[in-house]
Short mmCIF file of C-alpha atoms in Angstrom, two decimals:
data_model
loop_
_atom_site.label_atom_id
_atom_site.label_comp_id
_atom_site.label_asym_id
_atom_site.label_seq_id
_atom_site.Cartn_x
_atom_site.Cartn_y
_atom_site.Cartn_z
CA UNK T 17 9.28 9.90 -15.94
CA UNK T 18 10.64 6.76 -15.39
CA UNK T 19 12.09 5.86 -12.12
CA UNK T 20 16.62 4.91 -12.78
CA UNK T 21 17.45 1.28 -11.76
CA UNK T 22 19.44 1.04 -8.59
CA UNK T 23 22.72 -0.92 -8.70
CA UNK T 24 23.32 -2.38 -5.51
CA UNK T 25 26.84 -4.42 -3.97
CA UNK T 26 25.57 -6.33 -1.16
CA UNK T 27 27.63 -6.97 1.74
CA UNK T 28 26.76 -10.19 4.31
CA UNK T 29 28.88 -10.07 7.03
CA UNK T 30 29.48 -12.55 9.89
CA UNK T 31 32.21 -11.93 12.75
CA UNK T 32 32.98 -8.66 11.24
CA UNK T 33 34.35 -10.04 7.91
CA UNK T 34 32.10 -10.01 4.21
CA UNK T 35 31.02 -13.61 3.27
CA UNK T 36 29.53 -15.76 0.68
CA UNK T 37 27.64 -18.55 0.05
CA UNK T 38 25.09 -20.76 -2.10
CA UNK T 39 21.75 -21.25 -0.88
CA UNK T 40 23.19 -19.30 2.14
CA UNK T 41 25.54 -22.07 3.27
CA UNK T 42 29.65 -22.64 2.99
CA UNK T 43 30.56 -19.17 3.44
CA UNK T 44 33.20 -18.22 2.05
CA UNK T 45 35.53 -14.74 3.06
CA UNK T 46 35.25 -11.94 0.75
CA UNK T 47 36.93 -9.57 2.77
CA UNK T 48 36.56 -6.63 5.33
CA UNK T 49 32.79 -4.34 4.90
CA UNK T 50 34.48 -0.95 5.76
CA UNK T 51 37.27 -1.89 2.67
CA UNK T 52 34.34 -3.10 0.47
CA UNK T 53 31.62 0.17 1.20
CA UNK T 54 34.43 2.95 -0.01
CA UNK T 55 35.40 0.87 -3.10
CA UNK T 56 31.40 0.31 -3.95
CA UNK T 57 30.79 3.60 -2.73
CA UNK T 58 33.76 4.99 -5.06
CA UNK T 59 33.03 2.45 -8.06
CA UNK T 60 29.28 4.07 -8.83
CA UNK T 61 26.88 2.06 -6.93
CA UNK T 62 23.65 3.44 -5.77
CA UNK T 63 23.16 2.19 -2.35
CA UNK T 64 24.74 -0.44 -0.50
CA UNK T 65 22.84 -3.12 1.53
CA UNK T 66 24.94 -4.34 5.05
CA UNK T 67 23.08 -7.50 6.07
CA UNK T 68 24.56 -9.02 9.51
CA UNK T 69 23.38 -12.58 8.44
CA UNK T 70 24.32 -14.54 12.15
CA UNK T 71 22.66 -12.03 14.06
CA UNK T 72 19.22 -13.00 14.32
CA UNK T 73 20.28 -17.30 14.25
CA UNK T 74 23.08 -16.07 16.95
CA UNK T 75 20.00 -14.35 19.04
CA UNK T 76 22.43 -10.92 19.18
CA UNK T 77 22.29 -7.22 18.17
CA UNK T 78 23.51 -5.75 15.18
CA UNK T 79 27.63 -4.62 15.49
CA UNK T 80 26.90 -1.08 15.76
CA UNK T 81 30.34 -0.08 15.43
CA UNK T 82 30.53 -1.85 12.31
CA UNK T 83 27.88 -0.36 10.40
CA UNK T 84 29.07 2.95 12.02
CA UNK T 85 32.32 2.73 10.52
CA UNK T 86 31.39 1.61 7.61
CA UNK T 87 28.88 4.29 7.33
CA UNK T 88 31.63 6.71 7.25
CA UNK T 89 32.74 5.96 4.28
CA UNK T 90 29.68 6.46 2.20
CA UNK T 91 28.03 9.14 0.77
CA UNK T 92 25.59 6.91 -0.88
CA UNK T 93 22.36 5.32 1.44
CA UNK T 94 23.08 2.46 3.38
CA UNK T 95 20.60 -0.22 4.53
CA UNK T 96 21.55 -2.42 7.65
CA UNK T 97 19.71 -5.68 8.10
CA UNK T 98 20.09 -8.31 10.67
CA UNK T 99 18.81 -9.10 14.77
CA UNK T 100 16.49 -5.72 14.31
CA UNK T 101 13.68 -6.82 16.92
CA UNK T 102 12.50 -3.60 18.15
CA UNK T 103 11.70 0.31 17.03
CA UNK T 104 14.85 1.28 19.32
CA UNK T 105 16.79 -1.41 17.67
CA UNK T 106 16.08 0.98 14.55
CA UNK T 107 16.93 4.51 15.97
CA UNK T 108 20.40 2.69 17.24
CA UNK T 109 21.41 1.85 13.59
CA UNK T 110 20.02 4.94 11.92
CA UNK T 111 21.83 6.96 14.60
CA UNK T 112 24.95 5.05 13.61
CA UNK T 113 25.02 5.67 10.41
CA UNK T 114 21.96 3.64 8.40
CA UNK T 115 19.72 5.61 5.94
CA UNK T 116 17.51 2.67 5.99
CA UNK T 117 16.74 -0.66 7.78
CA UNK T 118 15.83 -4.00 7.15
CA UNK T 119 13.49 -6.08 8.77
CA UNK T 120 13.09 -9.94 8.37
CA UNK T 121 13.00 -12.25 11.21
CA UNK T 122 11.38 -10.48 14.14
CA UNK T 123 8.99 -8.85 11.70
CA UNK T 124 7.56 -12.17 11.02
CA UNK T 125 7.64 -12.76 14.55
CA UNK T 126 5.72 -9.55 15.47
CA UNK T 127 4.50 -7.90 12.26
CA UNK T 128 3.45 -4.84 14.74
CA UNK T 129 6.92 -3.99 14.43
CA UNK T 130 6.46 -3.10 10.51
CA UNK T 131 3.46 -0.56 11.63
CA UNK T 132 5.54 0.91 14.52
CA UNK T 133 8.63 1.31 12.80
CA UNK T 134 6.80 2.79 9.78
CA UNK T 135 4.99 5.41 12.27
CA UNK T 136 7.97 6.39 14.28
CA UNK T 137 10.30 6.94 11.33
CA UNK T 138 8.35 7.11 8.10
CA UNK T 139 7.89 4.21 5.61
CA UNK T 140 10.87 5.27 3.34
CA UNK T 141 12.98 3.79 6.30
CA UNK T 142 11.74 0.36 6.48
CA UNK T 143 12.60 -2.29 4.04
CA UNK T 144 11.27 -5.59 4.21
CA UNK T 145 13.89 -8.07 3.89
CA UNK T 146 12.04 -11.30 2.95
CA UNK T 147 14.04 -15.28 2.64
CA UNK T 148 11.87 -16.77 0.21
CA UNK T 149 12.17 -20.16 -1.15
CA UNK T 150 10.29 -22.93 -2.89
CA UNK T 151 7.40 -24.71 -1.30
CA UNK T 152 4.49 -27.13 -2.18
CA UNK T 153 2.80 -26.61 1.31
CA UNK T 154 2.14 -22.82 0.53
CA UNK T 155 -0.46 -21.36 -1.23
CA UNK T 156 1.53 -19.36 -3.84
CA UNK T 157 4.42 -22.01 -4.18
CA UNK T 158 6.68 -19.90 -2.42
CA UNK T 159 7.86 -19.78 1.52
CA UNK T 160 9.14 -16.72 3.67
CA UNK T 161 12.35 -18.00 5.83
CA UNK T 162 13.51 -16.54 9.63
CA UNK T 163 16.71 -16.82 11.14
CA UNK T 164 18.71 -16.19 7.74
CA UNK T 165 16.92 -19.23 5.80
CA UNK T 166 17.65 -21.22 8.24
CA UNK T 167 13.81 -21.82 9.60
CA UNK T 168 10.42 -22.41 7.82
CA UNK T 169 8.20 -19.73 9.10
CA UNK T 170 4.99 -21.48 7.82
CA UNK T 171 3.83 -18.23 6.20
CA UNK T 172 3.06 -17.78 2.49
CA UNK T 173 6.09 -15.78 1.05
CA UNK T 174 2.96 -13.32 -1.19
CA UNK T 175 0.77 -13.41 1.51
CA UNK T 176 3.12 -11.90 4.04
CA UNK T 177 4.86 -9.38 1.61
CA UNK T 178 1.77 -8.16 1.18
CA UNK T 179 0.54 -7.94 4.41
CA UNK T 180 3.93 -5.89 5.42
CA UNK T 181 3.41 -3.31 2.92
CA UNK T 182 -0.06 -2.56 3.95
CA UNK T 183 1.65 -2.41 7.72
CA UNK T 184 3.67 -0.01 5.54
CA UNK T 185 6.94 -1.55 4.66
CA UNK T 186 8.50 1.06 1.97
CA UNK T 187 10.73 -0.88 0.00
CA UNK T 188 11.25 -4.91 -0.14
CA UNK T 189 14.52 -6.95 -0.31
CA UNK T 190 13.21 -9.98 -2.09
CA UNK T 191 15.97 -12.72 -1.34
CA UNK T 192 15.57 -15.53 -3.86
CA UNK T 193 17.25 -18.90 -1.42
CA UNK T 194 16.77 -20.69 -4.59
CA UNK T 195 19.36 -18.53 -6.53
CA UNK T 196 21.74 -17.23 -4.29
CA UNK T 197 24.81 -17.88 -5.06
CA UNK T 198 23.69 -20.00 -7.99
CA UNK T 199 24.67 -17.08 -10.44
CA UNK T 200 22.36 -19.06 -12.98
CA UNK T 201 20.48 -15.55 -12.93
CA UNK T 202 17.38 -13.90 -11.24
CA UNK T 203 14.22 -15.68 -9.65
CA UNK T 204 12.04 -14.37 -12.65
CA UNK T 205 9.32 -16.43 -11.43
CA UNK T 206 9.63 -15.01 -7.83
CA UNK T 207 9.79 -10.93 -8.92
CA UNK T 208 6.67 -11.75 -11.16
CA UNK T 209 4.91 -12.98 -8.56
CA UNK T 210 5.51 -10.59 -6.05
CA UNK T 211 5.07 -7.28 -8.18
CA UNK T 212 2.01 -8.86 -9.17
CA UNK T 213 0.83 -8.31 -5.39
CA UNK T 214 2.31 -4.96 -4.21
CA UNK T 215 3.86 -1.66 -5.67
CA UNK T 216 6.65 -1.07 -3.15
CA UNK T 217 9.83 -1.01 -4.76
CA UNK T 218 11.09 -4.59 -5.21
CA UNK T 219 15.38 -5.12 -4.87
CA UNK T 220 15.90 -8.10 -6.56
CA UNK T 221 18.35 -10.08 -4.77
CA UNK T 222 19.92 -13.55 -5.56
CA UNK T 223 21.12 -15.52 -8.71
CA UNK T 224 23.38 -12.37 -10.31
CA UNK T 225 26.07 -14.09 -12.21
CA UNK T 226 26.54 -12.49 -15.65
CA UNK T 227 25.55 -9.16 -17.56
CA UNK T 228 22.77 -10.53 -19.12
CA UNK T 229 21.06 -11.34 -16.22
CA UNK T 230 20.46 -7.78 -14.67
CA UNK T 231 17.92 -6.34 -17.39
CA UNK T 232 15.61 -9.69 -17.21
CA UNK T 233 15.04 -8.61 -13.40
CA UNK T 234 13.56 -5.37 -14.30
CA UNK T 235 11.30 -6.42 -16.87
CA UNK T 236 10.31 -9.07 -14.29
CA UNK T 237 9.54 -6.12 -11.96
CA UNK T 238 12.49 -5.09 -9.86
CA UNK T 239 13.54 -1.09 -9.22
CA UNK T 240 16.99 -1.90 -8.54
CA UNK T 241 18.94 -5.36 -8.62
CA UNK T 242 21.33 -6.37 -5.99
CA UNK T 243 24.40 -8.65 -6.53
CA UNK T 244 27.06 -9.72 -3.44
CA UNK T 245 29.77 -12.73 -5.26
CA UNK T 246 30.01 -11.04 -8.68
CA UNK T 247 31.08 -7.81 -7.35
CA UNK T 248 32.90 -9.04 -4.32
CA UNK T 249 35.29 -11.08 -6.41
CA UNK T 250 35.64 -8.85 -9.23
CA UNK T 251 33.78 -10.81 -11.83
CA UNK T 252 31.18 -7.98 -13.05
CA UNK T 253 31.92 -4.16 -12.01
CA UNK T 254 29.29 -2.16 -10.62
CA UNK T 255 30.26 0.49 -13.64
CA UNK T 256 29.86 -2.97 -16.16
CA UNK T 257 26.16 -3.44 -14.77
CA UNK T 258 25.11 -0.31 -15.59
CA UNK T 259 26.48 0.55 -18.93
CA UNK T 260 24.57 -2.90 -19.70
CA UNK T 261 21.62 -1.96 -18.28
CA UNK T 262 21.27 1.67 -20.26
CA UNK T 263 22.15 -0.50 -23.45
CA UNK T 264 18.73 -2.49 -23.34
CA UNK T 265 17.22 0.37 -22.65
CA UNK T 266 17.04 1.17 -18.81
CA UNK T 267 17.29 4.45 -17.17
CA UNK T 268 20.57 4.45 -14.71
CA UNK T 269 21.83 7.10 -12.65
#
């Protein structure tokens, strides 16, 4: 049977407020993440994604209180992402409130931390948040990013994704830089690629910027596609995505 495409809102959130950018620069506000969670959570999506996008550049934690009260209002799973370096770092945001949690930059830094976190709290906990843009010095054409695309990390985006789901990674957040906030649609190229190389569920994340662009994503490879500008600023509805989605043919919940 197949497996329903996921409609996820995305929120990034710097100083306590939602923003957004293209290619992850001039932020713009979008509003406040405990606000946005009960109107996604309300409006039908399947999961929301809370990514703290200065924490790991700003060398800080998480805001814990944050994701805790925004965890309150949801009764749909939540993944936090953003300055998780260590397994406690993990048990602090799933006791506040996270169903799941998202590793990027120290994961790169120490990939133990994939295998740790995966033993100490089960794989269906740990998604892989991955930066990936556009190279000619790697191997596969494609770069992974630390310190919220701000840094090259000099690893092969393919090679590394699939490395962290052997580690035992459950799930990967696949964050085109080369589409966000373009909303020219989905890194085709990019999902191809990496479903090619592991069978983890794949968000697709980046480029969202019309109807038409969701069901490409999924034949490309993704299990659920993510969107942050479109939703925040009430261009698409979550409700929208889906009823376009189970037109072409998709399974929704």
């Amino acid at each position: 049977m197949p497996v329903a495409v996921r409609v996820i809102p995305c929120l990034d959130v710097d100083s306590g407020r939602v923003v957004k950018g293209v290619n992850f620069e001039n932020l713009r506000d979008a509003g406040d993440p405990v606000e946005l969670a009960r109107i996604y959570g309300a409006a039908g999506a399947d999961e929301l994604v809370f990514l703290d996008v200065t924490a790991s550049s700003s060398d800080r934690e998480t805001t814990y209180e944050m994701v805790r009260r925004t965890a309150d209002q949801l009764f749909i799973p939540l993944t936090v992402g953003g300055g998780v370096r260590t397994t406690d770092d993990i048990d602090k945001l799933l006791r506040a409130g996270a169903d799941k949690v998202g590793i990027n930059t120290a994961g790169i830094a120490n990939p133990q931390l994939i295998s740790d976190a995966s033993r100490r709290f089960g794989d269906q906990c740990v998604v892989l948040s991955v930066d990936v843009r556009r190279s000619k010095e790697s191997p596969s054409g494609f770069e992974a990013t630390t310190h919220g695309g701000r840094r090259s990390s000099g690893l092969d985006a393919l090679e590394w994704i699939t490395e962290a789901a052997e580690r035992g990674a459950g799930e990967l957040l696949l964050n085109s830089m080369d589409a966000d906030g373009m909303q020219n649609g989905y890194d085709i190229e990019l999902i191809t690629a990496v479903r090619a190389v592991v069978d983890i569920p794949i968000i697709a994340s980046g480029g969202a910027g019309q109807l038409s662009h969701f069901a490409p994503a999924v034949v490309a490879g993704a299990d659920a596609v993510l969107a942050a500008s479109v939703f925040h600023f009430n261009q698409l509805a979550v409700s929208d995505v889906k009823l376009q989605l189970a037109a072409e043919g998709f399974q929704v919940r």
